[in-house]
Amino acid sequence: MENSSQESHLRSENSVTYESPYQLYAMALSSSSASRHQRIALGSFIEDFNNRVDIVSFDPETLSIKTHPSLSFDHPYPPTKLMFQPTSLRKSSDLLASSGDFLRLWEVRDSSVEPLTVLNNSKSSEFCAPLTSFDWNEIEPKRLGTSSIDTTCTIWDIERGVVETQLIAHDKEVYDICWGEARVFASVSADGSVRIFDLRDKEHSTIIYESPQPDTPLLRLAWNKQDLRYMATVLMDSNKVVILDIRSPTMPVAELERHKAGVNAIAWAPQSCRHICSVGDDTQALIWELPPVAGPNGIDPMSMYSAGSFESLRLDDCGIILFKIP
Amino acid sequence: MATTGIQNHERVPENLKKQLALAVRSIQWSYAIFWSISAGQSGVLEWGDGYYNGDIKTRKTIQAVELNSDQLGLQRSEQLRELYESLSAGESNPQASRRPSAALSPEDLTDTEWYYLVCMSFVFNIGEGLPGRALANDEPIWLCNAHFADSKVFSRSLLAKSATIQTVVCFPFLQGVVELGTTDLVLEDHSFIQQIKSSFLDFPYPIISKMSSSSAVNMRNDKDLARSALDPKILDTTMVPVIGCQVFEMASPNDSSNGIEPNQLAEDSFVVEGINGVASQVQSWQFLEDEFSNCIHHSMNSSDCISQTLVDPGKVVSASKDDIKAIEKCLQEVQECKDTKLTSLDLRGNDLHYQSVLSALLKTSHQLGPNFQNCNQESSFCSWKKGGLMMNCKIQRDGIAQKLLKKILFEVPRMNDDRLLETSEENCIKDDVYRPEADEIAANLHVLSERKRREKLNKRFITLKSLVPSISKFDKVSILDDTIIYLQDLERKVGELESRLELPELEGRTNRKQKDTVERTFDNYGNDKISNGKKALNKRKASNIDEMEPEIEYVVLKDGSIDNLTVSINDKNVLIDIKCTWREGILIEIMDAISNLHLDSHSVQSSTAEGVLCVTIKSKYKGMNVASAGMIRQSLQRVVWKC
C-alpha cells in the first residue's frame, strides 16, 4: 500500500515514503516546470464504484511528499491509467487524463481539480467500451491514444475533443498502447501480438512480435523513447521482459529473465537508451543495462531493490516510484 | 565547475581558438585542445580552449547568417562548450532547468564530440597524464594507437576507444600544452609538430597601445554573432597566405566601427581580431609573454573582479616561473573560493572520474546504481547478486501471478461493462472504424494460416452477399442479418407453397411455370455468352431475383390481386414484364418511370383484357448509371400500385 519499505536500512536518503489510506494502482508524475514542485497523481484500487484520485507533490530538495486534500477527487471505478500532459502548455495548471469507463480530462489547479471533459468514442451509445490503458503523445500533446477491450484503439484530438481515428487494432482485447512518434503507435493485446500502426496508412499494421505460445496475452508495452528501435513487452504469467528490435520482428533481441516471478511493470530510463527498469511479483525492482550483444547465459541486471511487492512504476528525473501492495 | 569554465574562457586569449582552428584544419585532424595551467589549483592543467574539427551528426540551423565552414567549426566548438557548461551547471543546481541555453543537446553529438566534450571535464597534475608529462618534460609526446593505450599512460583511452581516436599528440606551448587528436593512425613525425608550432601557433605578437578599460569591456561584450557577421571575408582571405608562411608584417590602421582606437596591427590574423573588437585578448595574450603591469584585463569581468585580480598575478607569476612562493598564498585563497567539486573529482581515479562526469551529464546518477556509487548520494538500489535476497521474496502471493495487473486489465473493464449490459456489443464499434490489415514481415506459419483463413472467410461473405438480394450494407453483420431475414422469408414461402399444393390449381400458375422455363433458358444462354466471372455473378443475382418474383406473385395472387411485375437483366438488356390493373395513363407513367431509370426501351408490347394490363418491355441501359433489378422493380411498383 505504501511506496517504500518498512525495513529501516532501506530508508536511505533517496527513498521517500507516502502512505495512502487505500490500495493504489495508477500513478502519474507531472512534467514539472522548475518553479513548481513535481506533482504525483495516485489512483486508488478499490473493487467498487467509489474510487479516489489523490494529488500529492514531491519536493526533491527536502525529499518530502506533501499532501493536498483539496486536490483529491472521486473517480468512478479504479482508473486503469493516469497521466499528466507530457509538455504542459498551461502555465497555472496541469492537465491530467484518466482511463476507465471513459477517457476523462481533469485540470489540476493550485487549489482545486476541475473535471474538463468526458470523452466517449461511441456515437451510438452513451457508454463506450472500457479502456485498459492510454498514452499521451509527447511530440503532439493534443493527441492521445486509448486501448480498449473491444479490440480497438482510439486516437483523440483532445483540444477539439473529437475522435481522430478509431482502429480495430487486434483480434482480441487491447491491453496497452504506446506512442513512438507523432503518428506512430504500438499496442499489445490478448491475441498475443505487438503491432505497430502508422496513422498515415490506416489500412495496414505491422506485427513485430507474437507470443511463443499462441494466444498468450501480452499485458504491457514500453517503447524506448531514446532509441525507437527498441521496445519491451511483458507476457501474462511470465517472469520475462521481452526486448524487441523493430528491425528484426518476431525474434526478440533479448529476454530478461532474472525475476523469480511474474513481471508487473516495465519502464525505460527517461535519459538513457540502454537502461530499463522492471518490477515483479518477487518483490524486486531490477535495473538492467542492455549490453551491445547478449551473452549466452542471458543478461544479469545491474542493480536491484527489494521490498514489498510492486505493481506499478514510473521512471523520471527525480527517481523511480514503486508501489507495494499489502 | 561552471564558474571555472567561464573563467577559463576569459583567461585564455580569444584568438587562441582561431589559431587552434587553423592548425587543426590545415592538418585535417579531429580536434585541438589547449590545456592551460589552472588558475584555481597550482600545478594542474585544465581545459583552456579547444577547436573541434571532427565528425558532426546534426547541425541545428539556428544561425540567421550564412556561415562558411570555418565559422561553422568555430560555432560548433562554442556550442559544445556551451553544452558542457549548461550540463555541468545543471549538475550543481538540479532545480534549474537542465539545458537553459545550449543550442545542442547530448543526443546531437557523435562519439568523437562526446570525447571532446568529456575532455572538458579533465584536469591533469603536471607530470601526470599525457598533457601533464608533456609540460613537465617540456617535450612533445606522440601517442599512436591511443585507443589501446594503457590507462596509466593515457587516462582517456577507454573514451578514445569509443570515439575511435587513434593518434594523440601533446606538445608544450606557451604556458600550457596543445593537444591534437585524430581518428586516423598517424606515425610519429617531429618535424610535423615543428611545422604546426612554427607556422600557426608561434605568432610574434605586436605591441599594442594600451586602451582604456571601458572600451575593453565594451568590446568584450561583442559576442560571436557580431563577430561572425563581420569576419567571413577577412578570414577567407587570410586562411591561404598563413599556411607555411612565417610572418606578415602588415601594418594597417584599424578604423573599426566599434570605436576602438586605431591599433598597430602587424599580423594578418590580428586584423580580424582588431576589427571584431577583441583586441583586448591580444593584449592579454601579450601580457603573458612579457609585461606584468597590464591590468586592463581585470575590469572585463566586473562580477568577479576580486578573484580575477587574484588569478592573474598567480598565473603570470607561475608563467614566468618567478617568485612562486610569494603568490602561493593568493592562489590558495582563490582555490578556496572555487567550487570544491572539481578538486574532489580530481582526487579520484580517472575511471571513476569519467563515470561520474558521464552520469552527471546524463542525469542518470540515481538509476545507474552500483557502478556509479561515487555519486554524492547513496542509491536505494544495491548491486544485483545471483539468488540474492531470496529470503525476502514472497513469490506469487495468493498463488496468482501479476494479480493487480490482471485485475486492472481483466476485472476493472468488467466492472465498467456491467453498466453496458443493456447496450449491445456492436454499438461499441462504429461502421467507419478502420481495420488495418496486419502485415507480417516474417513468414510466421501461424499468422499466415490465420490470414488465409480470414481471406477465405471474406470470399465466402462476398458470395453470400451476391446470393441474397436485398443487402444494403457491405459489412459482415448486415450481410448475416439480411441473410437471416431472407432465409426466414424463404422458409415461410416454402411453407405457403407446400400448403398451396393441396389447393386446386389456379389459373395462371401454369403460365408462370412456362415463363420460368423461358427465363431459365434465357439465362443459360447468357451464361454461355458471358465468360466474365463478375458479370456472371451479376446475372446470377438477377436471375435469382427472377426466380423469387413468381413466388411473390403467387402470394399476391392468393390475396386476390392480379398484379405481377418481373424484371430480368442480361448484360445491358433489361426485360420487364408487368401485369397490373389498368387505369388511365398508366402506360405513360410506366414509360416515364423507365426512362427516368436511364433505360432505353426498344420494344414495348401491351394488351388490355378485362381491366388487366399486360406489358412486356425490352430495353437497354444507356449511359453508365446502371440501376439494379431491385431498383427498377421498386420504382415500377410505385407506379403500378399507386391506386
Short mmCIF file of N, CA, C and O in Angstrom, two decimals, chain A residues 1-3 18 20 22-30 39-46 51-56 73 75-84 96-100 106 131-134 220 264-265 310-314 321-325, chain B residues 404-405 407-409 412:
data_model
loop_
_atom_site.label_atom_id
_atom_site.label_comp_id
_atom_site.label_asym_id
_atom_site.label_seq_id
_atom_site.Cartn_x
_atom_site.Cartn_y
_atom_site.Cartn_z
N MET A 1 0.83 -1.20 0.00
CA MET A 1 0.00 0.00 0.00
C MET A 1 0.87 1.25 0.00
O MET A 1 0.53 2.25 -0.59
N GLU A 2 2.00 1.16 0.64
CA GLU A 2 2.88 2.32 0.62
C GLU A 2 3.93 2.10 -0.46
O GLU A 2 4.08 0.99 -0.94
N ASN A 3 4.60 3.17 -0.78
CA ASN A 3 5.52 3.03 -1.90
C ASN A 3 6.95 2.89 -1.45
O ASN A 3 7.85 3.29 -2.13
N TYR A 18 5.27 7.48 1.15
CA TYR A 18 3.96 8.10 1.33
C TYR A 18 2.97 6.98 1.59
O TYR A 18 2.91 6.02 0.82
N SER A 20 -0.68 5.71 1.71
CA SER A 20 -2.01 6.05 1.23
C SER A 20 -3.04 5.27 2.05
O SER A 20 -2.80 4.13 2.45
N TYR A 22 -5.63 3.92 0.98
CA TYR A 22 -6.20 2.79 0.24
C TYR A 22 -5.15 2.19 -0.68
O TYR A 22 -4.11 2.78 -0.94
N GLN A 23 -5.48 1.03 -1.18
CA GLN A 23 -4.59 0.37 -2.14
C GLN A 23 -4.51 1.22 -3.40
O GLN A 23 -5.51 1.78 -3.86
N LEU A 24 -3.31 1.28 -3.99
CA LEU A 24 -3.12 2.15 -5.16
C LEU A 24 -2.78 1.31 -6.38
O LEU A 24 -2.20 0.24 -6.28
N TYR A 25 -3.14 1.79 -7.53
CA TYR A 25 -2.59 1.20 -8.75
C TYR A 25 -2.04 2.27 -9.69
O TYR A 25 -0.85 2.35 -9.91
N ALA A 26 -2.93 3.08 -10.24
CA ALA A 26 -2.48 4.03 -11.27
C ALA A 26 -1.67 5.16 -10.63
O ALA A 26 -1.89 5.52 -9.48
N MET A 27 -0.74 5.69 -11.40
CA MET A 27 0.10 6.74 -10.88
C MET A 27 0.69 7.55 -12.01
O MET A 27 0.94 7.01 -13.10
N ALA A 28 0.86 8.84 -11.77
CA ALA A 28 1.42 9.69 -12.81
C ALA A 28 2.30 10.75 -12.19
O ALA A 28 2.05 11.21 -11.08
N LEU A 29 3.36 11.11 -12.91
CA LEU A 29 4.24 12.19 -12.50
C LEU A 29 4.04 13.35 -13.45
O LEU A 29 3.97 13.15 -14.66
N SER A 30 3.96 14.55 -12.90
CA SER A 30 3.78 15.69 -13.79
C SER A 30 5.12 16.08 -14.39
O SER A 30 6.17 15.87 -13.80
N ARG A 39 4.29 17.10 -9.27
CA ARG A 39 3.06 16.50 -8.74
C ARG A 39 3.01 15.02 -9.05
O ARG A 39 3.48 14.58 -10.10
N ILE A 40 2.41 14.31 -8.15
CA ILE A 40 2.20 12.88 -8.36
C ILE A 40 0.72 12.61 -8.19
O ILE A 40 0.14 12.96 -7.16
N ALA A 41 0.11 12.02 -9.20
CA ALA A 41 -1.30 11.66 -9.09
C ALA A 41 -1.38 10.17 -8.76
O ALA A 41 -0.68 9.36 -9.37
N LEU A 42 -2.20 9.83 -7.79
CA LEU A 42 -2.30 8.45 -7.33
C LEU A 42 -3.74 7.99 -7.43
O LEU A 42 -4.64 8.62 -6.87
N GLY A 43 -3.97 6.91 -8.14
CA GLY A 43 -5.32 6.39 -8.28
C GLY A 43 -5.54 5.20 -7.37
O GLY A 43 -4.71 4.29 -7.32
N SER A 44 -6.63 5.19 -6.65
CA SER A 44 -6.90 4.10 -5.73
C SER A 44 -7.33 2.85 -6.51
O SER A 44 -7.76 2.93 -7.66
N PHE A 45 -7.16 1.71 -5.86
CA PHE A 45 -7.70 0.48 -6.44
C PHE A 45 -8.66 -0.15 -5.42
O PHE A 45 -8.25 -0.84 -4.51
N ILE A 46 -9.93 0.18 -5.56
CA ILE A 46 -10.96 -0.39 -4.70
C ILE A 46 -11.94 -1.07 -5.64
O ILE A 46 -12.40 -0.46 -6.61
N ASN A 51 -14.05 5.29 -6.15
CA ASN A 51 -12.61 5.32 -6.07
C ASN A 51 -12.14 6.77 -6.00
O ASN A 51 -12.92 7.69 -6.27
N ARG A 52 -10.86 6.96 -5.64
CA ARG A 52 -10.34 8.30 -5.47
C ARG A 52 -9.06 8.49 -6.28
O ARG A 52 -8.32 7.54 -6.53
N VAL A 53 -8.81 9.73 -6.65
CA VAL A 53 -7.50 10.10 -7.18
C VAL A 53 -6.97 11.21 -6.28
O VAL A 53 -7.66 12.19 -6.04
N ASP A 54 -5.78 10.99 -5.73
CA ASP A 54 -5.15 12.00 -4.87
C ASP A 54 -3.97 12.62 -5.62
O ASP A 54 -3.27 11.93 -6.36
N ILE A 55 -3.79 13.90 -5.40
CA ILE A 55 -2.62 14.58 -5.96
C ILE A 55 -1.72 14.95 -4.79
O ILE A 55 -2.16 15.64 -3.87
N VAL A 56 -0.48 14.48 -4.83
CA VAL A 56 0.50 14.90 -3.83
C VAL A 56 1.64 15.58 -4.58
O VAL A 56 1.76 15.46 -5.80
N PHE A 73 -10.07 13.86 -5.68
CA PHE A 73 -11.39 13.83 -6.32
C PHE A 73 -11.86 12.39 -6.53
O PHE A 73 -11.06 11.46 -6.53
N HIS A 75 -13.42 9.18 -8.45
CA HIS A 75 -13.30 8.59 -9.78
C HIS A 75 -14.18 7.35 -9.81
O HIS A 75 -14.10 6.51 -8.92
N PRO A 76 -15.01 7.21 -10.84
CA PRO A 76 -15.84 6.01 -10.92
C PRO A 76 -15.00 4.79 -11.30
O PRO A 76 -14.34 4.81 -12.33
N TYR A 77 -15.00 3.80 -10.48
CA TYR A 77 -14.17 2.60 -10.64
C TYR A 77 -12.69 2.99 -10.62
O TYR A 77 -12.34 4.15 -10.80
N PRO A 78 -11.80 2.02 -10.41
CA PRO A 78 -10.38 2.39 -10.37
C PRO A 78 -9.91 2.89 -11.73
O PRO A 78 -10.23 2.27 -12.75
N PRO A 79 -9.16 3.98 -11.75
CA PRO A 79 -8.58 4.39 -13.04
C PRO A 79 -7.55 3.35 -13.47
O PRO A 79 -6.75 2.89 -12.67
N THR A 80 -7.61 2.94 -14.75
CA THR A 80 -6.64 1.94 -15.23
C THR A 80 -5.31 2.59 -15.58
O THR A 80 -4.30 1.92 -15.66
N LYS A 81 -5.34 3.90 -15.79
CA LYS A 81 -4.08 4.61 -16.00
C LYS A 81 -4.30 6.08 -15.72
O LYS A 81 -5.39 6.61 -15.97
N LEU A 82 -3.26 6.72 -15.22
CA LEU A 82 -3.28 8.17 -15.04
C LEU A 82 -2.06 8.72 -15.76
O LEU A 82 -1.01 8.07 -15.80
N MET A 83 -2.20 9.91 -16.32
CA MET A 83 -1.04 10.50 -16.98
C MET A 83 -1.23 12.01 -17.05
O MET A 83 -2.31 12.49 -17.39
N PHE A 84 -0.17 12.74 -16.75
CA PHE A 84 -0.18 14.19 -16.94
C PHE A 84 0.21 14.49 -18.39
O PHE A 84 0.95 13.73 -19.01
N LEU A 96 -4.51 16.49 -16.49
CA LEU A 96 -4.39 15.08 -16.11
C LEU A 96 -5.44 14.27 -16.85
O LEU A 96 -6.58 14.73 -16.99
N ALA A 97 -5.07 13.12 -17.35
CA ALA A 97 -6.04 12.25 -18.01
C ALA A 97 -6.15 10.95 -17.22
O ALA A 97 -5.19 10.51 -16.60
N SER A 98 -7.34 10.37 -17.22
CA SER A 98 -7.54 9.08 -16.56
C SER A 98 -8.36 8.20 -17.49
O SER A 98 -9.20 8.68 -18.25
N SER A 99 -8.11 6.90 -17.43
CA SER A 99 -8.89 5.98 -18.25
C SER A 99 -9.62 5.00 -17.36
O SER A 99 -9.20 4.72 -16.24
N GLY A 100 -10.68 4.46 -17.87
CA GLY A 100 -11.51 3.51 -17.13
C GLY A 100 -12.76 3.29 -17.94
O GLY A 100 -12.71 2.76 -19.05
N TRP A 106 -8.86 16.14 -16.63
CA TRP A 106 -9.01 16.94 -15.43
C TRP A 106 -7.99 18.06 -15.47
O TRP A 106 -6.86 17.88 -15.91
N LEU A 131 -11.81 1.08 -21.12
CA LEU A 131 -10.46 1.34 -21.60
C LEU A 131 -9.46 0.68 -20.66
O LEU A 131 -9.58 0.78 -19.44
N THR A 132 -8.46 0.03 -21.26
CA THR A 132 -7.45 -0.64 -20.45
C THR A 132 -6.24 0.24 -20.19
O THR A 132 -5.58 0.10 -19.18
N SER A 133 -5.97 1.16 -21.12
CA SER A 133 -4.79 1.99 -20.97
C SER A 133 -4.86 3.12 -21.99
O SER A 133 -5.75 3.15 -22.84
N PHE A 134 -3.93 4.03 -21.89
CA PHE A 134 -3.81 5.07 -22.91
C PHE A 134 -2.39 5.61 -22.89
O PHE A 134 -1.61 5.30 -21.98
N ARG A 220 1.77 -5.65 -21.10
CA ARG A 220 2.33 -4.32 -21.01
C ARG A 220 3.33 -4.08 -22.14
O ARG A 220 3.96 -5.03 -22.63
N ASN A 264 5.38 -7.22 -13.40
CA ASN A 264 4.18 -6.38 -13.34
C ASN A 264 4.26 -5.13 -14.19
O ASN A 264 3.26 -4.65 -14.70
N ALA A 265 5.43 -4.56 -14.26
CA ALA A 265 5.53 -3.28 -14.95
C ALA A 265 6.95 -3.08 -15.45
O ALA A 265 7.90 -3.65 -14.91
N PHE A 310 5.80 -4.85 -5.99
CA PHE A 310 5.50 -3.66 -6.78
C PHE A 310 4.48 -3.97 -7.85
O PHE A 310 4.49 -5.03 -8.44
N GLU A 311 3.66 -3.04 -8.12
CA GLU A 311 2.68 -3.23 -9.17
C GLU A 311 2.78 -2.17 -10.25
O GLU A 311 2.27 -2.31 -11.32
N SER A 312 3.37 -1.07 -9.93
CA SER A 312 3.41 -0.01 -10.92
C SER A 312 4.69 0.77 -10.72
O SER A 312 5.21 0.82 -9.61
N LEU A 313 5.20 1.33 -11.76
CA LEU A 313 6.36 2.17 -11.55
C LEU A 313 6.44 3.25 -12.60
O LEU A 313 5.83 3.16 -13.66
N ARG A 314 7.11 4.30 -12.26
CA ARG A 314 7.43 5.35 -13.21
C ARG A 314 8.88 5.72 -13.02
O ARG A 314 9.36 5.79 -11.89
N ILE A 321 9.40 5.55 -8.92
CA ILE A 321 8.32 5.41 -7.96
C ILE A 321 7.73 4.02 -8.10
O ILE A 321 7.44 3.54 -9.19
N LEU A 322 7.60 3.37 -6.98
CA LEU A 322 7.13 1.99 -6.99
C LEU A 322 5.98 1.88 -6.02
O LEU A 322 5.90 2.61 -5.04
N PHE A 323 5.13 0.95 -6.28
CA PHE A 323 4.04 0.69 -5.35
C PHE A 323 4.17 -0.68 -4.77
O PHE A 323 4.52 -1.62 -5.46
N LYS A 324 3.84 -0.74 -3.55
CA LYS A 324 3.85 -2.02 -2.89
C LYS A 324 2.41 -2.31 -2.51
O LYS A 324 1.68 -1.39 -2.12
N ILE A 325 2.00 -3.52 -2.63
CA ILE A 325 0.67 -3.82 -2.14
C ILE A 325 0.80 -4.74 -0.94
O ILE A 325 1.76 -5.48 -0.83
N LEU B 404 -2.57 -7.81 -9.40
CA LEU B 404 -3.21 -6.50 -9.52
C LEU B 404 -3.30 -6.08 -10.99
O LEU B 404 -4.30 -5.53 -11.44
N LEU B 405 -2.23 -6.38 -11.72
CA LEU B 405 -2.23 -6.04 -13.14
C LEU B 405 -3.37 -6.74 -13.86
O LEU B 405 -4.09 -6.15 -14.68
N LYS B 407 -6.10 -7.81 -12.48
CA LYS B 407 -7.37 -7.23 -12.04
C LYS B 407 -7.68 -5.98 -12.83
O LYS B 407 -8.81 -5.76 -13.26
N ILE B 408 -6.66 -5.15 -13.00
CA ILE B 408 -6.87 -3.90 -13.73
C ILE B 408 -7.27 -4.17 -15.17
O ILE B 408 -8.16 -3.54 -15.72
N LEU B 409 -6.61 -5.16 -15.77
CA LEU B 409 -6.87 -5.39 -17.20
C LEU B 409 -8.10 -6.25 -17.45
O LEU B 409 -8.79 -6.08 -18.45
N VAL B 412 -11.47 -4.86 -13.95
CA VAL B 412 -11.99 -3.49 -13.93
C VAL B 412 -12.84 -3.20 -15.18
O VAL B 412 -13.93 -2.64 -15.06
#
